[in-house]
C-alpha positions as a Markdown table, in Angstrom:
| # | Residue | x | y | z |
|---|---|---|---|---|
| 1 | Met | 0.0 | 0.0 | 0.0 |
| 2 | Leu | 2.8 | 2.4 | 0.9 |
| 3 | Asn | 4.6 | 1.6 | -2.4 |
| 4 | Lys | 1.5 | 2.4 | -4.3 |
| 5 | Leu | 1.1 | 5.7 | -2.5 |
| 6 | Leu | 4.7 | 6.6 | -3.2 |
| 7 | Arg | 4.4 | 5.7 | -6.9 |
| 8 | Leu | 1.2 | 7.8 | -7.1 |
| 9 | Arg | 3.1 | 10.7 | -5.5 |
| 10 | Glu | 5.9 | 10.4 | -8.0 |
| 11 | Val | 3.4 | 10.4 | -10.9 |
| 12 | Val | 1.6 | 13.5 | -9.5 |
| 13 | Cys | 5.0 | 15.3 | -9.0 |
| 14 | Val | 6.1 | 14.5 | -12.6 |
| 15 | Asp | 2.7 | 15.7 | -14.0 |
| 16 | Arg | 2.9 | 18.9 | -11.9 |
| 17 | Arg | 6.4 | 19.6 | -13.2 |
| 18 | Lys | 5.3 | 19.0 | -16.8 |
| 19 | Leu | 2.3 | 21.3 | -16.4 |
| 20 | Cys | 4.3 | 24.1 | -14.7 |
| 21 | Ser | 7.2 | 24.0 | -17.1 |
| 22 | Asn | 4.8 | 24.8 | -20.0 |
| 23 | Arg | 4.3 | 28.5 | -19.4 |
| 24 | Ile | 2.7 | 29.0 | -22.9 |
| 25 | Ser | -0.1 | 26.6 | -22.0 |
| 26 | Leu | -0.5 | 28.2 | -18.6 |
| 27 | Val | -0.8 | 31.7 | -20.0 |
| 28 | Ile | -3.3 | 30.6 | -22.6 |
| 29 | Leu | -5.3 | 28.7 | -20.0 |
| 30 | Val | -5.5 | 31.8 | -17.7 |
| 31 | Trp | -6.7 | 34.0 | -20.6 |
| 32 | Ala | -9.2 | 31.5 | -21.8 |
| 33 | Trp | -10.5 | 30.8 | -18.3 |
| 34 | Met | -11.1 | 34.6 | -17.8 |
| 35 | Phe | -13.7 | 34.5 | -20.6 |
| 36 | Leu | -15.1 | 30.9 | -20.1 |
| 37 | Gly | -14.9 | 31.1 | -16.4 |
| 38 | Ser | -16.8 | 34.4 | -16.4 |
| 39 | Ile | -19.6 | 32.8 | -18.4 |
| 40 | Leu | -19.8 | 29.6 | -16.3 |
| 41 | Thr | -19.7 | 31.5 | -13.0 |
| 42 | Ala | -22.4 | 33.9 | -14.1 |
| 43 | Leu | -24.6 | 31.0 | -15.2 |
| 44 | Ser | -24.0 | 29.2 | -11.9 |
| 45 | Ile | -25.0 | 32.3 | -9.9 |
| 46 | Ala | -28.1 | 32.7 | -12.1 |
| 47 | Tyr | -29.0 | 29.0 | -11.5 |
| 48 | Val | -28.7 | 29.4 | -7.7 |
| 49 | Lys | -30.7 | 32.6 | -7.8 |
| 50 | Gly | -33.4 | 31.0 | -10.0 |
| 51 | Val | -32.8 | 33.5 | -12.8 |
| 52 | Pro | -33.3 | 32.4 | -16.4 |
| 53 | Ala | -30.1 | 31.8 | -18.2 |
| 54 | Thr | -30.4 | 34.5 | -20.8 |
| 55 | Phe | -28.0 | 37.4 | -21.4 |
| 56 | Ser | -30.6 | 40.1 | -20.6 |
| 57 | Glu | -31.8 | 38.4 | -17.4 |
| 58 | Ile | -28.2 | 37.8 | -16.2 |
| 59 | Ile | -27.3 | 41.4 | -16.8 |
| 60 | Asp | -30.4 | 42.5 | -14.9 |
| 61 | Met | -29.4 | 40.2 | -12.1 |
| 62 | Phe | -26.0 | 41.8 | -11.8 |
| 63 | Asn | -27.4 | 45.3 | -12.1 |
| 64 | Gly | -29.8 | 44.6 | -9.3 |
| 65 | Glu | -27.2 | 42.9 | -7.1 |
| 66 | Pro | -23.8 | 44.2 | -8.4 |
| 67 | Tyr | -21.9 | 42.7 | -5.4 |
| 68 | Leu | -22.5 | 39.2 | -6.9 |
| 69 | Ala | -20.1 | 40.1 | -9.7 |
| 70 | Ser | -17.3 | 39.7 | -7.1 |
| 71 | Tyr | -17.7 | 35.9 | -7.3 |
| 72 | Val | -17.1 | 36.1 | -11.1 |
| 73 | Glu | -13.9 | 38.2 | -10.5 |
| 74 | Val | -12.5 | 35.8 | -7.9 |
| 75 | Val | -13.3 | 32.6 | -9.8 |
| 76 | Ala | -12.6 | 33.6 | -13.4 |
| 77 | Val | -9.8 | 36.2 | -12.9 |
| 78 | Gly | -7.7 | 36.1 | -9.8 |
| 79 | Gly | -8.3 | 32.7 | -8.5 |
| 80 | Leu | -6.6 | 30.6 | -11.2 |
| 81 | Pro | -3.2 | 32.5 | -11.3 |
| 82 | Leu | -3.2 | 32.3 | -7.5 |
| 83 | Ala | -3.9 | 28.5 | -7.6 |
| 84 | Leu | -1.2 | 28.0 | -10.3 |
| 85 | Thr | 1.4 | 29.9 | -8.3 |
| 86 | Ile | 0.8 | 27.7 | -5.3 |
| 87 | Leu | 0.7 | 24.5 | -7.4 |
| 88 | Cys | 3.9 | 25.3 | -9.3 |
| 89 | Arg | 5.6 | 26.6 | -6.1 |
| 90 | Asp | 6.7 | 29.7 | -8.0 |
| 91 | Gly | 7.2 | 31.8 | -4.8 |
| 92 | Phe | 5.4 | 35.1 | -4.5 |
| 93 | Lys | 8.6 | 37.1 | -4.7 |
| 94 | Val | 8.7 | 36.8 | -8.5 |
| 95 | Tyr | 5.3 | 38.5 | -8.6 |
| 96 | Gly | 6.5 | 41.4 | -6.5 |
| 97 | Leu | 5.2 | 40.4 | -3.1 |
| 98 | Thr | 8.4 | 41.1 | -1.3 |
| 99 | Lys | 10.0 | 43.8 | 1.0 |
| 100 | Ala | 12.6 | 44.5 | -1.7 |
| 101 | Gly | 11.6 | 47.6 | -3.6 |
| 102 | Leu | 8.6 | 48.3 | -1.5 |
| 103 | Leu | 9.3 | 51.9 | -0.8 |
| 104 | Lys | 10.1 | 52.6 | -4.5 |
| 105 | Ser | 6.9 | 50.8 | -5.4 |
| 106 | Val | 4.7 | 52.9 | -3.0 |
| 107 | Ala | 6.5 | 56.1 | -3.9 |
| 108 | Ala | 6.0 | 55.5 | -7.7 |
| 109 | Ser | 2.4 | 54.3 | -7.3 |
| 110 | Ile | 1.1 | 57.3 | -5.1 |
| 111 | Pro | 1.4 | 59.8 | -8.0 |
| 112 | Leu | -0.6 | 57.5 | -10.2 |
| 113 | Ala | -3.3 | 57.2 | -7.6 |
| 114 | Ile | -3.5 | 60.9 | -7.1 |
| 115 | Ala | -3.5 | 61.6 | -10.9 |
| 116 | Val | -6.5 | 59.4 | -11.3 |
| 117 | Leu | -8.4 | 60.2 | -8.1 |
| 118 | Leu | -8.1 | 63.9 | -8.0 |
| 119 | Pro | -10.0 | 64.7 | -11.2 |
| 120 | Arg | -12.6 | 62.1 | -10.3 |
| 121 | Val | -13.2 | 63.7 | -6.9 |
| 122 | Leu | -13.1 | 67.3 | -8.2 |
| 123 | Tyr | -15.3 | 66.8 | -11.3 |
| 124 | Gly | -17.1 | 63.5 | -11.0 |
| 125 | Gly | -17.7 | 63.3 | -7.3 |
| 126 | Leu | -18.5 | 60.0 | -5.5 |
| 127 | Asn | -21.8 | 58.4 | -6.2 |
| 128 | Ile | -22.8 | 56.4 | -3.1 |
| 129 | Ser | -25.7 | 54.0 | -3.5 |
| 130 | Ser | -26.6 | 51.6 | -0.7 |
| 131 | Phe | -27.4 | 47.9 | -1.5 |
| 132 | Asn | -29.3 | 47.6 | 1.7 |
| 133 | Leu | -27.5 | 44.5 | 2.8 |
| 134 | Arg | -27.7 | 43.3 | 6.4 |
| 135 | Phe | -25.0 | 42.0 | 8.6 |
| 136 | Pro | -23.0 | 39.8 | 8.1 |
| 137 | Tyr | -23.6 | 39.9 | 4.3 |
| 138 | Asn | -22.7 | 43.5 | 4.0 |
| 139 | Val | -19.3 | 42.9 | 5.6 |
| 140 | Trp | -18.7 | 39.7 | 3.6 |
| 141 | Tyr | -19.5 | 41.3 | 0.2 |
| 142 | Ala | -17.5 | 44.4 | 1.1 |
| 143 | Leu | -14.4 | 42.3 | 1.8 |
| 144 | Leu | -15.0 | 40.1 | -1.2 |
| 145 | Gly | -15.3 | 43.1 | -3.6 |
| 146 | Phe | -12.3 | 44.8 | -2.0 |
| 147 | Ser | -10.1 | 41.7 | -2.4 |
| 148 | Ala | -11.4 | 40.7 | -5.8 |
| 149 | Tyr | -11.1 | 44.1 | -7.6 |
| 150 | Gly | -8.1 | 45.3 | -5.6 |
| 151 | Pro | -5.1 | 43.0 | -4.8 |
| 152 | Leu | -6.4 | 39.9 | -6.6 |
| 153 | Glu | -6.9 | 41.8 | -9.9 |
| 154 | Val | -3.4 | 43.2 | -9.6 |
| 155 | Phe | -2.0 | 39.8 | -9.0 |
| 156 | Phe | -3.9 | 38.4 | -12.0 |
| 157 | Thr | -2.3 | 41.1 | -14.3 |
| 158 | Ile | 1.2 | 40.8 | -12.8 |
| 159 | Trp | 1.1 | 37.0 | -13.1 |
| 160 | Leu | 0.3 | 37.3 | -16.8 |
| 161 | Ile | 3.1 | 39.9 | -17.3 |
| 162 | Val | 5.7 | 37.8 | -15.6 |
| 163 | Asn | 4.8 | 34.5 | -17.3 |
| 164 | Thr | 4.4 | 36.1 | -20.7 |
| 165 | Asp | 7.9 | 37.6 | -20.2 |
| 166 | Ile | 9.2 | 34.2 | -19.3 |
| 167 | Ile | 8.0 | 32.9 | -22.6 |
| 168 | Phe | 9.6 | 35.8 | -24.6 |
| 169 | His | 12.7 | 36.1 | -22.4 |
| 170 | Gly | 11.8 | 39.6 | -21.3 |
| 171 | Leu | 11.9 | 39.4 | -17.5 |
| 172 | Glu | 14.8 | 41.8 | -17.2 |
| 173 | Lys | 13.3 | 44.4 | -19.6 |
| 174 | Val | 11.2 | 47.2 | -18.3 |
| 175 | Phe | 9.3 | 47.9 | -21.5 |
| 176 | Ser | 8.8 | 44.2 | -22.2 |
| 177 | Pro | 6.7 | 42.0 | -24.5 |
| 178 | Gly | 4.8 | 40.5 | -21.5 |
| 179 | Leu | 3.8 | 44.0 | -20.4 |
| 180 | Leu | 2.6 | 45.1 | -23.8 |
| 181 | Ile | 0.7 | 41.9 | -24.7 |
| 182 | Thr | -0.9 | 41.7 | -21.3 |
| 183 | Val | -2.0 | 45.4 | -21.2 |
| 184 | Leu | -3.4 | 45.2 | -24.7 |
| 185 | Ile | -5.5 | 42.0 | -24.1 |
| 186 | Phe | -6.6 | 43.1 | -20.6 |
| 187 | Gly | -7.7 | 46.4 | -21.9 |
| 188 | Leu | -9.6 | 45.0 | -24.8 |
| 189 | Ser | -11.2 | 42.3 | -22.6 |
| 190 | His | -13.2 | 45.1 | -20.8 |
| 191 | Val | -15.1 | 45.7 | -24.0 |
| 192 | Phe | -16.6 | 42.2 | -23.7 |
| 193 | Leu | -16.6 | 41.7 | -20.0 |
| 194 | Ser | -17.9 | 45.2 | -19.2 |
| 195 | Pro | -19.9 | 46.1 | -22.3 |
| 196 | Gln | -21.9 | 48.7 | -20.4 |
| 197 | Ala | -18.7 | 50.8 | -19.8 |
| 198 | Gly | -17.8 | 50.8 | -23.5 |
| 199 | Ile | -14.5 | 51.3 | -25.4 |
| 200 | Val | -13.5 | 54.4 | -23.5 |
| 201 | Asn | -13.3 | 52.4 | -20.2 |
| 202 | Ala | -11.2 | 49.8 | -22.0 |
| 203 | Ile | -8.8 | 52.5 | -23.2 |
| 204 | His | -8.6 | 54.0 | -19.6 |
| 205 | Val | -7.9 | 50.5 | -18.1 |
| 206 | Ala | -5.2 | 49.8 | -20.7 |
| 207 | Ala | -3.5 | 53.2 | -20.1 |
| 208 | Glu | -3.6 | 52.9 | -16.3 |
| 209 | Trp | -2.2 | 49.4 | -16.5 |
| 210 | Leu | 0.6 | 50.4 | -18.9 |
| 211 | Ile | 1.8 | 52.8 | -16.3 |
| 212 | Ser | 1.2 | 50.4 | -13.5 |
| 213 | Gly | 3.0 | 47.6 | -15.3 |
| 214 | Leu | 6.0 | 49.9 | -15.9 |
| 215 | Ile | 6.1 | 50.7 | -12.2 |
| 216 | Phe | 6.1 | 47.0 | -11.4 |
| 217 | Lys | 8.8 | 46.2 | -14.0 |
| 218 | Tyr | 11.0 | 49.0 | -12.7 |
| 219 | Thr | 10.6 | 48.4 | -9.0 |
| 220 | Lys | 10.0 | 44.6 | -9.2 |
| 221 | Asn | 7.5 | 45.1 | -6.4 |
| 222 | Ser | 3.7 | 45.0 | -6.7 |
| 223 | Ile | 2.6 | 46.0 | -3.2 |
| 224 | Gly | 2.5 | 49.7 | -4.0 |
| 225 | Leu | 0.4 | 48.9 | -7.1 |
| 226 | Met | -2.0 | 46.8 | -5.1 |
| 227 | Ile | -2.6 | 49.8 | -2.8 |
| 228 | Ala | -2.9 | 52.3 | -5.6 |
| 229 | Trp | -5.1 | 50.1 | -7.8 |
| 230 | Thr | -7.5 | 49.4 | -4.9 |
| 231 | Leu | -7.8 | 53.1 | -4.4 |
| 232 | Ile | -8.3 | 54.1 | -8.1 |
| 233 | Asn | -10.5 | 51.1 | -9.2 |
| 234 | Gly | -13.9 | 52.6 | -9.1 |
| 235 | Gln | -15.5 | 49.2 | -8.7 |
| 236 | Val | -13.9 | 48.8 | -5.3 |
| 237 | Ala | -15.2 | 52.0 | -3.9 |
| 238 | Tyr | -18.6 | 51.3 | -5.5 |
| 239 | Leu | -19.0 | 47.9 | -3.9 |
| 240 | Val | -17.5 | 48.7 | -0.5 |
| 241 | Thr | -19.6 | 51.9 | 0.0 |
| 242 | Gly | -22.7 | 50.2 | -1.4 |
| 243 | Cys | -22.3 | 47.2 | 0.9 |
| 244 | Leu | -21.5 | 49.1 | 4.1 |
| 245 | Thr | -24.0 | 52.0 | 3.8 |
């Protein structure tokens, strides 16, 4: 019995090494899952809620209960790169989660946050709309939205930049192939994943992430970006204030 378990362990370890060594397949998998996973998660939520599985009905569901979209963000966006990082034992340092370069990362990210937030506050204001959630659901969905659209979304993008750069041997370059490819696809994806926001939002996201990606590539630290992105991502403020008011 012990020998069988040891052989099974060896097979699993070999398969894990094969999977993790093929970074092209992993990057394609993460991008594909972002689209497919979003659809499947949305359909699953609709099924649980008893909502008809039609595009218009599902959109109405998320418009009526926008905090439910956080599940889609966790499952289809940030969850898989996080799981692959743990499975492949990459170490979080390669994705900028380290003390090294922390001060530079924060110092470089603060001006980005100010540049985005200041015009928004001065000219757009903050639209606070309560979702009328009771405790503990209000706290749960506030934390879920904060994590999903803040640090986890940053990790998703950084993971793709790093692993695409591994494919194209661009880890040491600041203006790298991984950065450009990831920013372009991530920006365009918002046209499909957030159709109500339109192409202008996609361009804004791409521009913000081009600057954010350059900060990460220069400082090799992503903590400052996680703080800045959590502050400037309007979805975070919208969900947190809506859940807690």
